[in-house]
Short mmCIF file of N, CA and C in Angstrom, two decimals:
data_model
loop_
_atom_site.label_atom_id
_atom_site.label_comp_id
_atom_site.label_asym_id
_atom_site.label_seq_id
_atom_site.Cartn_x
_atom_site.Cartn_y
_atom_site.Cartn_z
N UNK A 1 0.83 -1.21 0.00
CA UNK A 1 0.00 0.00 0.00
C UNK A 1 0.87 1.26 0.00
N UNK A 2 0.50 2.24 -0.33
CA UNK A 2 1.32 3.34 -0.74
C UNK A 2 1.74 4.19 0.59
N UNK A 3 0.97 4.04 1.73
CA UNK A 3 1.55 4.61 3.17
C UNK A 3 2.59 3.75 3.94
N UNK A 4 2.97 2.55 3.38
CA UNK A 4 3.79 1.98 4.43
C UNK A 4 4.75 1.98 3.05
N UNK A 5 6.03 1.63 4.23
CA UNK A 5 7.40 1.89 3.43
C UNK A 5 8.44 0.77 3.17
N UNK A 6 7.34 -0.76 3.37
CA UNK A 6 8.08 -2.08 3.38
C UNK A 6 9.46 -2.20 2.46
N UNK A 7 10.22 -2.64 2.62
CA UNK A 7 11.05 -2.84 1.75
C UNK A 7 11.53 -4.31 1.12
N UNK A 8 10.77 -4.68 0.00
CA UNK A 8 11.04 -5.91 -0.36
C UNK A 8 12.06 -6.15 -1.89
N UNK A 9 13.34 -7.11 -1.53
CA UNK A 9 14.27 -7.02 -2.38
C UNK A 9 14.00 -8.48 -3.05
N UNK A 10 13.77 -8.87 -4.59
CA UNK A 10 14.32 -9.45 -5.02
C UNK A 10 12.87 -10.82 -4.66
N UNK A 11 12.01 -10.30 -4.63
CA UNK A 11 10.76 -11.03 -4.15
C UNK A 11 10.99 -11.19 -2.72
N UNK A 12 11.62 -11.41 -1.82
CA UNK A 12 11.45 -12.03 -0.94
C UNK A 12 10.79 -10.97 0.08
N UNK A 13 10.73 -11.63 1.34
CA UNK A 13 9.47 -11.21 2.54
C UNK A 13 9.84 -9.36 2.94
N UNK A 14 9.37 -8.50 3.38
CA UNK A 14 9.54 -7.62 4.25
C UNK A 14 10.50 -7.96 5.44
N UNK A 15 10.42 -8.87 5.98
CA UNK A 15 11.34 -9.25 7.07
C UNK A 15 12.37 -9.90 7.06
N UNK A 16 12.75 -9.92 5.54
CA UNK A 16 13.90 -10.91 5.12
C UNK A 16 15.31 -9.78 5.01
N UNK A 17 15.01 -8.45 5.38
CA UNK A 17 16.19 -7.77 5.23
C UNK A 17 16.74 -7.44 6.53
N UNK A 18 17.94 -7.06 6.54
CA UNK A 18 18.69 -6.56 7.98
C UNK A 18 19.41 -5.37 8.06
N UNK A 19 18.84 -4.61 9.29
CA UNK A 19 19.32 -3.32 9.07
C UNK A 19 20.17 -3.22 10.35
N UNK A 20 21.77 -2.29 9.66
CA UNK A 20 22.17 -1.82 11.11
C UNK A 20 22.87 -0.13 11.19
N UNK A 21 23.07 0.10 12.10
CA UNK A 21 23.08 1.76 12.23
C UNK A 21 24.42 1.39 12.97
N UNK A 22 25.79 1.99 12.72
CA UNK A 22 27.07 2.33 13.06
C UNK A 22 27.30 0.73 13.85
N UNK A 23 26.99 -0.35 13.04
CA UNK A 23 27.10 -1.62 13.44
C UNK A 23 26.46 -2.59 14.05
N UNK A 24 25.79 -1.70 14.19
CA UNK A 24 24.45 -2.28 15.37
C UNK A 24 23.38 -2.88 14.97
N UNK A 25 22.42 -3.91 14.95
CA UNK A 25 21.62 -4.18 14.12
C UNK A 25 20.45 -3.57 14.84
N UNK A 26 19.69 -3.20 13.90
CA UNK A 26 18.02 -2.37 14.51
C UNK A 26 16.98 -3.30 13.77
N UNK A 27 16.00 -4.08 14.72
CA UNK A 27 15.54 -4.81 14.47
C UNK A 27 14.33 -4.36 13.26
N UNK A 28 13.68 -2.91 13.65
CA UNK A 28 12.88 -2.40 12.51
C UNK A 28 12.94 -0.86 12.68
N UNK A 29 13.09 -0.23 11.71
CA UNK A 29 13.74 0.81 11.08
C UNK A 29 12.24 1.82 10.89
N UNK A 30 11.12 1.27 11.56
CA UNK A 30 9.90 1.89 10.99
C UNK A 30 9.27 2.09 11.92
N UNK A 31 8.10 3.59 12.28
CA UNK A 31 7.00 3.63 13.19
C UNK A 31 5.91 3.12 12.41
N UNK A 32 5.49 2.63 13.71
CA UNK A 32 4.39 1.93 13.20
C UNK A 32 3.90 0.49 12.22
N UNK A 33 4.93 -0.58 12.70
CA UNK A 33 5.49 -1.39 11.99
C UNK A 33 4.41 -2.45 12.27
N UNK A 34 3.97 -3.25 11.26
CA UNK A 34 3.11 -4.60 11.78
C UNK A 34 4.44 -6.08 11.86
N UNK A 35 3.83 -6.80 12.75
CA UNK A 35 4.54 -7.77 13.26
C UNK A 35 4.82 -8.48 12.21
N UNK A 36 5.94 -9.00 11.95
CA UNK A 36 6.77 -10.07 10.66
C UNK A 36 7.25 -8.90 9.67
N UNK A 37 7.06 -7.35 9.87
CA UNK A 37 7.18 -7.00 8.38
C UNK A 37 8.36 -5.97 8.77
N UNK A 38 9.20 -5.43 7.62
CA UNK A 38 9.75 -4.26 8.01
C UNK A 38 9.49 -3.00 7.61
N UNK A 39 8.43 -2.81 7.38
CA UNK A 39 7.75 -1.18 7.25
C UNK A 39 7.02 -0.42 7.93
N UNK A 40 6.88 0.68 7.79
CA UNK A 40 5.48 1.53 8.47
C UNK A 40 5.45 2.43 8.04
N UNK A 41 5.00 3.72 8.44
CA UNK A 41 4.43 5.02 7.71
C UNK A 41 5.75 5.64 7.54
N UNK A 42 6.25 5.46 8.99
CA UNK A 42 7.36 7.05 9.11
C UNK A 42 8.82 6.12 8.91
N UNK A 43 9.74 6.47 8.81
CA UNK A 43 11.07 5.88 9.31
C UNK A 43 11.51 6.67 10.88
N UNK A 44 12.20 5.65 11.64
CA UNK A 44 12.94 6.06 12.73
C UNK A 44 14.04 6.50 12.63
N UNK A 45 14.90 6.43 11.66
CA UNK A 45 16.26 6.98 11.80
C UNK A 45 15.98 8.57 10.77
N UNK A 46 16.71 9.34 11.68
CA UNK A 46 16.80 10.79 11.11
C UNK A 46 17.78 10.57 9.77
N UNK A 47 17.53 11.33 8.74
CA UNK A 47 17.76 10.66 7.77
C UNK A 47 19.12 12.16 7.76
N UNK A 48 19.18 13.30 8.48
CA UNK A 48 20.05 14.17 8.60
C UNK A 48 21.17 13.90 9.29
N UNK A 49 20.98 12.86 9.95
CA UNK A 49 21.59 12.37 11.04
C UNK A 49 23.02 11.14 10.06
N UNK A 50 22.29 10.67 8.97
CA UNK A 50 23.23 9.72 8.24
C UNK A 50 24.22 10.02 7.45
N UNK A 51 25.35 9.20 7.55
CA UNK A 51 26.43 9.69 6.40
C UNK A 51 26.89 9.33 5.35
N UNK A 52 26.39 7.84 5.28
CA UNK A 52 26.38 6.93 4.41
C UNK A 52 25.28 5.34 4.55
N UNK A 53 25.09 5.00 3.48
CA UNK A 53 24.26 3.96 3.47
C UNK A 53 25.25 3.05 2.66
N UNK A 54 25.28 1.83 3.14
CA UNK A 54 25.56 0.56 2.27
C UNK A 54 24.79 -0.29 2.39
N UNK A 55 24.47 -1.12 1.16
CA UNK A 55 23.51 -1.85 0.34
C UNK A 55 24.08 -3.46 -0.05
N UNK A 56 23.70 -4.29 0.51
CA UNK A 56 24.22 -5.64 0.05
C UNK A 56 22.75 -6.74 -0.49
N UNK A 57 23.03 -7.26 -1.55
CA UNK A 57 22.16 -7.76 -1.99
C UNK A 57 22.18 -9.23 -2.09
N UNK A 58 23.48 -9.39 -1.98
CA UNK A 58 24.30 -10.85 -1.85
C UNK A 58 25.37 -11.07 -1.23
N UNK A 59 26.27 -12.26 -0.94
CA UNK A 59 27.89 -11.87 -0.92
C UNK A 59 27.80 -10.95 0.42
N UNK A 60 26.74 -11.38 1.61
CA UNK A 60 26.68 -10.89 2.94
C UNK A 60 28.31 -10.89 3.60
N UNK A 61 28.45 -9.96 3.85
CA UNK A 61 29.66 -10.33 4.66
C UNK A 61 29.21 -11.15 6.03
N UNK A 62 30.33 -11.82 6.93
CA UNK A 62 30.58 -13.24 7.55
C UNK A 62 29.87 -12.33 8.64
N UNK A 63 29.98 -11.15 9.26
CA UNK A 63 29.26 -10.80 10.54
C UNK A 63 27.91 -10.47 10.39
N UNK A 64 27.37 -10.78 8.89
CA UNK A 64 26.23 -10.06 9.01
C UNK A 64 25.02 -11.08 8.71
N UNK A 65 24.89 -12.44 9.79
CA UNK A 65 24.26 -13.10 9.19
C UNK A 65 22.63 -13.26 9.36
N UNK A 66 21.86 -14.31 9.13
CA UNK A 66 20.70 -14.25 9.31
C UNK A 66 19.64 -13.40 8.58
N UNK A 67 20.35 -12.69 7.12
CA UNK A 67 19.70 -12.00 6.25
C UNK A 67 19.54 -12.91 4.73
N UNK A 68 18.35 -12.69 4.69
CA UNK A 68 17.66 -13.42 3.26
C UNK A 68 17.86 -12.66 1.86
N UNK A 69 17.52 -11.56 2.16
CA UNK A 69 16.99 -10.63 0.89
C UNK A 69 18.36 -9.42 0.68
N UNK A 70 18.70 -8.82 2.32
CA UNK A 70 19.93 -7.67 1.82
C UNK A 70 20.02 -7.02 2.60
N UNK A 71 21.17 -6.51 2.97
CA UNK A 71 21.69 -6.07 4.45
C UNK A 71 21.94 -4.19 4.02
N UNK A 72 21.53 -3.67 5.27
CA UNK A 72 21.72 -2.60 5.21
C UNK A 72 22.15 -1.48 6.12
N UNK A 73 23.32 -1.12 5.72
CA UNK A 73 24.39 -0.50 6.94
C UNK A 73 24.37 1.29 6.65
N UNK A 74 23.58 1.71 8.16
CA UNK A 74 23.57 2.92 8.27
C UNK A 74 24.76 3.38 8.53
N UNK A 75 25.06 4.71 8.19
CA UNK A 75 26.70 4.98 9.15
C UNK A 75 26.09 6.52 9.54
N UNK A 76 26.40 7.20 10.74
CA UNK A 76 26.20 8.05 10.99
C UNK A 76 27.08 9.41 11.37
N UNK A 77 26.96 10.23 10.88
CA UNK A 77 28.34 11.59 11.70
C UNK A 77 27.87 11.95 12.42
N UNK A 78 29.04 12.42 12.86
CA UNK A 78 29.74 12.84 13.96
C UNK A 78 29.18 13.71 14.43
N UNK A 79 29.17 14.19 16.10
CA UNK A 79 28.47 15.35 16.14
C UNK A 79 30.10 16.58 15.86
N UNK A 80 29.34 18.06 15.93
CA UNK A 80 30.74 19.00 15.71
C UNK A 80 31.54 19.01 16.57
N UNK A 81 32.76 19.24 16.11
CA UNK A 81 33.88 19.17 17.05
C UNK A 81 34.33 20.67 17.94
N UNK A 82 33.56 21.74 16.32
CA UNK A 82 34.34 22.68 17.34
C UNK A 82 33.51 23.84 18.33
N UNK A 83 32.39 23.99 17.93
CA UNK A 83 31.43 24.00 18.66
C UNK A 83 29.76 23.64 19.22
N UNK A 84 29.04 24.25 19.74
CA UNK A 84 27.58 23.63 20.36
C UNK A 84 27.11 24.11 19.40
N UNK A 85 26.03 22.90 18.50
CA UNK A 85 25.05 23.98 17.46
C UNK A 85 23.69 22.87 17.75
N UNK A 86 22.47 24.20 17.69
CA UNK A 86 21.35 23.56 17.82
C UNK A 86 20.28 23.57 16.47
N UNK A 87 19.13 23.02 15.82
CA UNK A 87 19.22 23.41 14.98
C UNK A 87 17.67 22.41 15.03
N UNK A 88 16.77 23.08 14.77
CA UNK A 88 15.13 22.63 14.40
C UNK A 88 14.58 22.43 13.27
N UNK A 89 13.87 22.00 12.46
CA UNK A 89 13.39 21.47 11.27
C UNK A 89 11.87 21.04 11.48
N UNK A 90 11.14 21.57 10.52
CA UNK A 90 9.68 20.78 10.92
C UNK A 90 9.34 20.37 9.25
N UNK A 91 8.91 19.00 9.40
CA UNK A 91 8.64 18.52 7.78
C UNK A 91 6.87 18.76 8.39
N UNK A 92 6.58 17.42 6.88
CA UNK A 92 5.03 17.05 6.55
C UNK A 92 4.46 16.46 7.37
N UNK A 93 5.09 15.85 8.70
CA UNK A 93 4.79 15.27 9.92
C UNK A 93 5.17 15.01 11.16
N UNK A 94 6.34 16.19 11.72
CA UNK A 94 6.81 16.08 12.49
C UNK A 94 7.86 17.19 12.68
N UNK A 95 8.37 17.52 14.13
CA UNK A 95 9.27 18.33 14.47
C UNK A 95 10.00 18.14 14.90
N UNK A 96 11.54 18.39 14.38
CA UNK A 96 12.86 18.17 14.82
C UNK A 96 13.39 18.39 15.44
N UNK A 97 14.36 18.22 16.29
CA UNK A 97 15.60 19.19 17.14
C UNK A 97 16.67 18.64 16.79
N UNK A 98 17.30 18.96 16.39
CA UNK A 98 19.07 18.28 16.91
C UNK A 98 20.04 19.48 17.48
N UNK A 99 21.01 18.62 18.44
CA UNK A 99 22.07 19.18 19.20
C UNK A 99 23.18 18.60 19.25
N UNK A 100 24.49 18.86 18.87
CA UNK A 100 25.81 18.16 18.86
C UNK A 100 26.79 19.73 19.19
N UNK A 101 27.58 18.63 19.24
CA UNK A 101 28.68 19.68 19.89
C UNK A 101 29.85 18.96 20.52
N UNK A 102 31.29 19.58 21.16
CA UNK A 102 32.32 19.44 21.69
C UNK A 102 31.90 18.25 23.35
N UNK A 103 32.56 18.04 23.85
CA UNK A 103 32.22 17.50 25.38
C UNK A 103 33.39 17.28 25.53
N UNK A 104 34.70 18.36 26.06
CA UNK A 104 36.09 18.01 25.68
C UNK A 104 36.47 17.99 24.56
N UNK A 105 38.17 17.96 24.97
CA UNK A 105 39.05 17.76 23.30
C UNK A 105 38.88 16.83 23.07
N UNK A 106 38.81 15.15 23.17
CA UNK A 106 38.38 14.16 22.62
C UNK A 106 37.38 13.81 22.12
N UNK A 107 35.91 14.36 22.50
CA UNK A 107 34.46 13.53 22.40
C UNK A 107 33.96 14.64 22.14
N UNK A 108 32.64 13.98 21.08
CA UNK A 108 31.54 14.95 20.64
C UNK A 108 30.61 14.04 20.68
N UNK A 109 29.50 14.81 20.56
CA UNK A 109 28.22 13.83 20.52
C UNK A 109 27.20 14.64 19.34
N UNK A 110 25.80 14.04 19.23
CA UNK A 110 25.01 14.50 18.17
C UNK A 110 23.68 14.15 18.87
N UNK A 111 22.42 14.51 18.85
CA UNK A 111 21.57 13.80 19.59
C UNK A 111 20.10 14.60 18.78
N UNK A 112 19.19 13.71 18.32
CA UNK A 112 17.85 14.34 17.43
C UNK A 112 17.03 13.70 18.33
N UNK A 113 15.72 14.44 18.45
CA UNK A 113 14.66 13.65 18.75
C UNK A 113 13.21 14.90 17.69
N UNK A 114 12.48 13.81 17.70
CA UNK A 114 11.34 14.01 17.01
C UNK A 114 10.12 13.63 17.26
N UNK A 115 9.16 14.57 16.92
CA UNK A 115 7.48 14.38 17.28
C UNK A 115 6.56 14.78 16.30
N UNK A 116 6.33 13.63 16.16
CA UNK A 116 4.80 13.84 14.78
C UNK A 116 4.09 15.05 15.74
N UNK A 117 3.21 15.54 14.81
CA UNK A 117 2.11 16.43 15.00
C UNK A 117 0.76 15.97 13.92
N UNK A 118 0.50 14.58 13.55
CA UNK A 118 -0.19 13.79 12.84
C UNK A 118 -1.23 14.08 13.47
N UNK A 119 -1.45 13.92 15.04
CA UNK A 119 -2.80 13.59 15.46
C UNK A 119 -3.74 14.67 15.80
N UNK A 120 -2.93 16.37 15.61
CA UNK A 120 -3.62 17.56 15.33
C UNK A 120 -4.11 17.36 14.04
N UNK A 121 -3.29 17.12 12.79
CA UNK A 121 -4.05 17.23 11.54
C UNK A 121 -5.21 16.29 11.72
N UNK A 122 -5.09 14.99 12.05
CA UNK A 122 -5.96 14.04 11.63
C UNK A 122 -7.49 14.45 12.09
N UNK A 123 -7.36 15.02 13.68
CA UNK A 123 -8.35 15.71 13.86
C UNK A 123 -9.22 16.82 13.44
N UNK A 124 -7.96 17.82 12.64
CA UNK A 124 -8.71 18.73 12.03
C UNK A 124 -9.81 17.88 10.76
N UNK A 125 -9.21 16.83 10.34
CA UNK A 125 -10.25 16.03 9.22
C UNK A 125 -11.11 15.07 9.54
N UNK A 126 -11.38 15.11 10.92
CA UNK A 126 -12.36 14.36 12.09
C UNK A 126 -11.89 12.58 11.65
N UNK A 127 -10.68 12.22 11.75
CA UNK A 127 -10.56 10.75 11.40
C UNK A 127 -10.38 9.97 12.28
N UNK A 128 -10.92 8.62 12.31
CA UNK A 128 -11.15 7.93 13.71
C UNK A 128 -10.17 7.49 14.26
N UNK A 129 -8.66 7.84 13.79
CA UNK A 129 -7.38 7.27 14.61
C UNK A 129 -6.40 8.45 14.52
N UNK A 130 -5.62 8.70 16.01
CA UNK A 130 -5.23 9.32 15.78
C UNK A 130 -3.40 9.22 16.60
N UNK A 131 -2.23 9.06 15.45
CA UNK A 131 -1.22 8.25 15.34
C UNK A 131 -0.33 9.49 15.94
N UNK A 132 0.13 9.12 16.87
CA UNK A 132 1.52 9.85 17.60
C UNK A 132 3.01 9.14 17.42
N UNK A 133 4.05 9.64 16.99
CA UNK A 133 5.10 9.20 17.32
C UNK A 133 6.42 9.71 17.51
N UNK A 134 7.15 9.64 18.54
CA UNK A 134 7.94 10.21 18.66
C UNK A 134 9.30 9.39 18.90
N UNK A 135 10.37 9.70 18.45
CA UNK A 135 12.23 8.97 18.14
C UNK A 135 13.36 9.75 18.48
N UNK A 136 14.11 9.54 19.18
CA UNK A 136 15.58 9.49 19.85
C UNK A 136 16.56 8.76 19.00
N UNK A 137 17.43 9.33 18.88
CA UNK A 137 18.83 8.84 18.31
C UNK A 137 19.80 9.65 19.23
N UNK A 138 20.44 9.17 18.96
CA UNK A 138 22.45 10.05 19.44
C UNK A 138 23.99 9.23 19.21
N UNK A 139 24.68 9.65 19.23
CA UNK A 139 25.95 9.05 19.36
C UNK A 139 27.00 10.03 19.80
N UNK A 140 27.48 9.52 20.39
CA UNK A 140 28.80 9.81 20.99
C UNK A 140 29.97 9.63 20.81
N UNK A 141 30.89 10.32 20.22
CA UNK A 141 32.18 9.70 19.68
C UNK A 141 33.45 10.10 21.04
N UNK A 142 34.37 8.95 21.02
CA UNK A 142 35.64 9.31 21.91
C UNK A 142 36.97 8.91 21.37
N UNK A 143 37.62 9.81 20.86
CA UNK A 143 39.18 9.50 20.06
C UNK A 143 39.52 8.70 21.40
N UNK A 144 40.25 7.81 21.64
CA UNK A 144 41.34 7.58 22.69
C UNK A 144 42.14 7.50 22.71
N UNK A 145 43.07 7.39 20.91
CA UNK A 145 43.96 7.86 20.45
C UNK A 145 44.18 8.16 19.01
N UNK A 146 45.40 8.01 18.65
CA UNK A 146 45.23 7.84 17.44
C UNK A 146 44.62 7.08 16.41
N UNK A 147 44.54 5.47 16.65
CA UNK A 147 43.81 4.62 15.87
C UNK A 147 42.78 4.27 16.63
N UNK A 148 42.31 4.35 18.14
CA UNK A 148 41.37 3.99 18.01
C UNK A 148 40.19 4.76 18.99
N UNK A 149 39.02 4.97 18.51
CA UNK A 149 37.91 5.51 19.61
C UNK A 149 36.94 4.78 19.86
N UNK A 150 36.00 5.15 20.94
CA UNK A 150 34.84 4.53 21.05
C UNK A 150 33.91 5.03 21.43
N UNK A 151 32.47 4.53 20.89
CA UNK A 151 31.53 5.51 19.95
C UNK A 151 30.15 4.68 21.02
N UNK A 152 29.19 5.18 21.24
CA UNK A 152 28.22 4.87 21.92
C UNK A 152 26.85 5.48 20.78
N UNK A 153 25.99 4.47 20.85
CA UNK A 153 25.01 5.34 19.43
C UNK A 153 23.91 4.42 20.47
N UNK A 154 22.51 4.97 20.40
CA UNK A 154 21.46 4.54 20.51
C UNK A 154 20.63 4.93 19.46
N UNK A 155 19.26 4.32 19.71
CA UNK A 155 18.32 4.69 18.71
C UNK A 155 16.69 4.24 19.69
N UNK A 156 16.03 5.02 19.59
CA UNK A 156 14.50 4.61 20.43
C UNK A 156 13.38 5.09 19.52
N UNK A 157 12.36 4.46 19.94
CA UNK A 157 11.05 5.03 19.38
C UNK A 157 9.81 4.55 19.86
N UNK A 158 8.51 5.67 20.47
CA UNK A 158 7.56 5.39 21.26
C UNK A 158 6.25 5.39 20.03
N UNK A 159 5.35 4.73 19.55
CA UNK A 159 4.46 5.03 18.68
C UNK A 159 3.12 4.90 19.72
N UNK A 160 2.31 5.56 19.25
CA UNK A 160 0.58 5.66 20.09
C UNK A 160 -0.20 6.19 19.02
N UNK A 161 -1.10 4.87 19.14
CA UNK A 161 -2.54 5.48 18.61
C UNK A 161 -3.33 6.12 19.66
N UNK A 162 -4.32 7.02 19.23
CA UNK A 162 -5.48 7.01 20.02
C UNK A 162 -6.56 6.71 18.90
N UNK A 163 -7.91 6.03 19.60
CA UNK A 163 -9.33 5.60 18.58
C UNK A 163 -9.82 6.67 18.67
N UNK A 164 -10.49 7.52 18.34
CA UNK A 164 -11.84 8.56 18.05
C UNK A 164 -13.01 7.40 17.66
N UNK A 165 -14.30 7.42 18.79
CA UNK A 165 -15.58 6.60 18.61
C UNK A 165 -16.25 7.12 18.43
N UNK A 166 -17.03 7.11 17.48
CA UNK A 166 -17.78 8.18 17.23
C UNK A 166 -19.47 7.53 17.22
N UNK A 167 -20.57 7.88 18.05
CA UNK A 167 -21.76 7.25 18.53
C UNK A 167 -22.96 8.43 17.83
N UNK A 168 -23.60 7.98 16.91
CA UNK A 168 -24.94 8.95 16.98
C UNK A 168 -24.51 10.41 16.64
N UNK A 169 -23.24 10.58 15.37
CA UNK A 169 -22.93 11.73 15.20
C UNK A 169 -22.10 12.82 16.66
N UNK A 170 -21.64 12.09 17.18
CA UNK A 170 -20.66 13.03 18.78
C UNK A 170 -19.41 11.97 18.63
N UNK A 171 -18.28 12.49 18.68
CA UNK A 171 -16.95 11.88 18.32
C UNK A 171 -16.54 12.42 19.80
N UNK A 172 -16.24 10.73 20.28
CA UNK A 172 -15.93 10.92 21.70
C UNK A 172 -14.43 10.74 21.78
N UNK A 173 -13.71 11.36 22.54
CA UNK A 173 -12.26 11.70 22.24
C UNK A 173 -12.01 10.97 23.94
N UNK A 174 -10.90 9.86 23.71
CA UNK A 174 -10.46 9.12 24.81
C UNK A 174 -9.72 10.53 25.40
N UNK A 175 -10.21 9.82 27.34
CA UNK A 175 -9.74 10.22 28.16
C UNK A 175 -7.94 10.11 28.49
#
């Protein structure tokens, strides 16, 4: 269907692909995801937030196993090194923040979070569901020396419906 964002390679299932973000595997990459599949309306990863994508379709490399269809490796930057910058964005469904910056001469970090504003519109068009969601990312980088640092990244995401019931023309709005 044209609102969800499944991704199917090569015929095989929605759930036959594997995704990971700065190494990490993320089990589904989507708000609002139905069970077995890997899609939904919105994506969870800030897509400002990425620095590169790699794409495998075959020829998985040896750590990346348990994928059918095609593996897919987020990489993310860095937050700034040389100073604090904050910086807001509002798309077609949601509002941004991000903040990165210095934390010392070694470490920086980067950190977005985001909140639909879906379930004001939906109401302005009186529709009987009304879809909230909001996502966290960050990472943290630490030189420790020359060759090597270490990097801390999360990723979260809370999704909520609410029903609108609507009885005898009066649209009763949960408590």
């Amino acid at each position: 269907p044209s609102f969800r964002n499944d991704i199917i390679i090569r015929g095989g299932g929605p759930s036959e692909s594997r995704f990971f973000l700065d190494g990490v595997e993320v089990p589904n990459i989507n708000h609002f995801a139905t069970q077995g599949a890997s899609g939904g309306a919105v994506g969870i990863i800030n897509a400002d937030l990425l620095r590169e994508v790699n794409y495998y379709s075959g020829a998985f490399p040896a750590n990346r196993g348990n994928a059918l269809s095609g593996i897919f490796e987020f990489s993310q930057v860095d937050g700034n090194s040389d100073k604090l910058r904050f910086r807001t964005s509002v798309g077609a469904s949601e509002i941004t923040g991000t903040f990165d910056g210095p934390i010392g001469e070694n470490t920086n970090f980067i950190l977005s979070a985001r909140r639909s504003y879906l379930q004001f519109l939906f109401s302005l068009f009186e529709l009987p569901f009304l879809p909230t969601f909001n996502d966290l990312q960050f990472k943290l980088r630490t030189k420790l020396d020359a060759k090597n640092e270490l990097s801390f990244v999360g990723l979260g995401a809370i999704d909520d419906f609410a029903l609108v019931i609507c009885g005898a023309g009066v649209w009763y709005w949960p408590d």
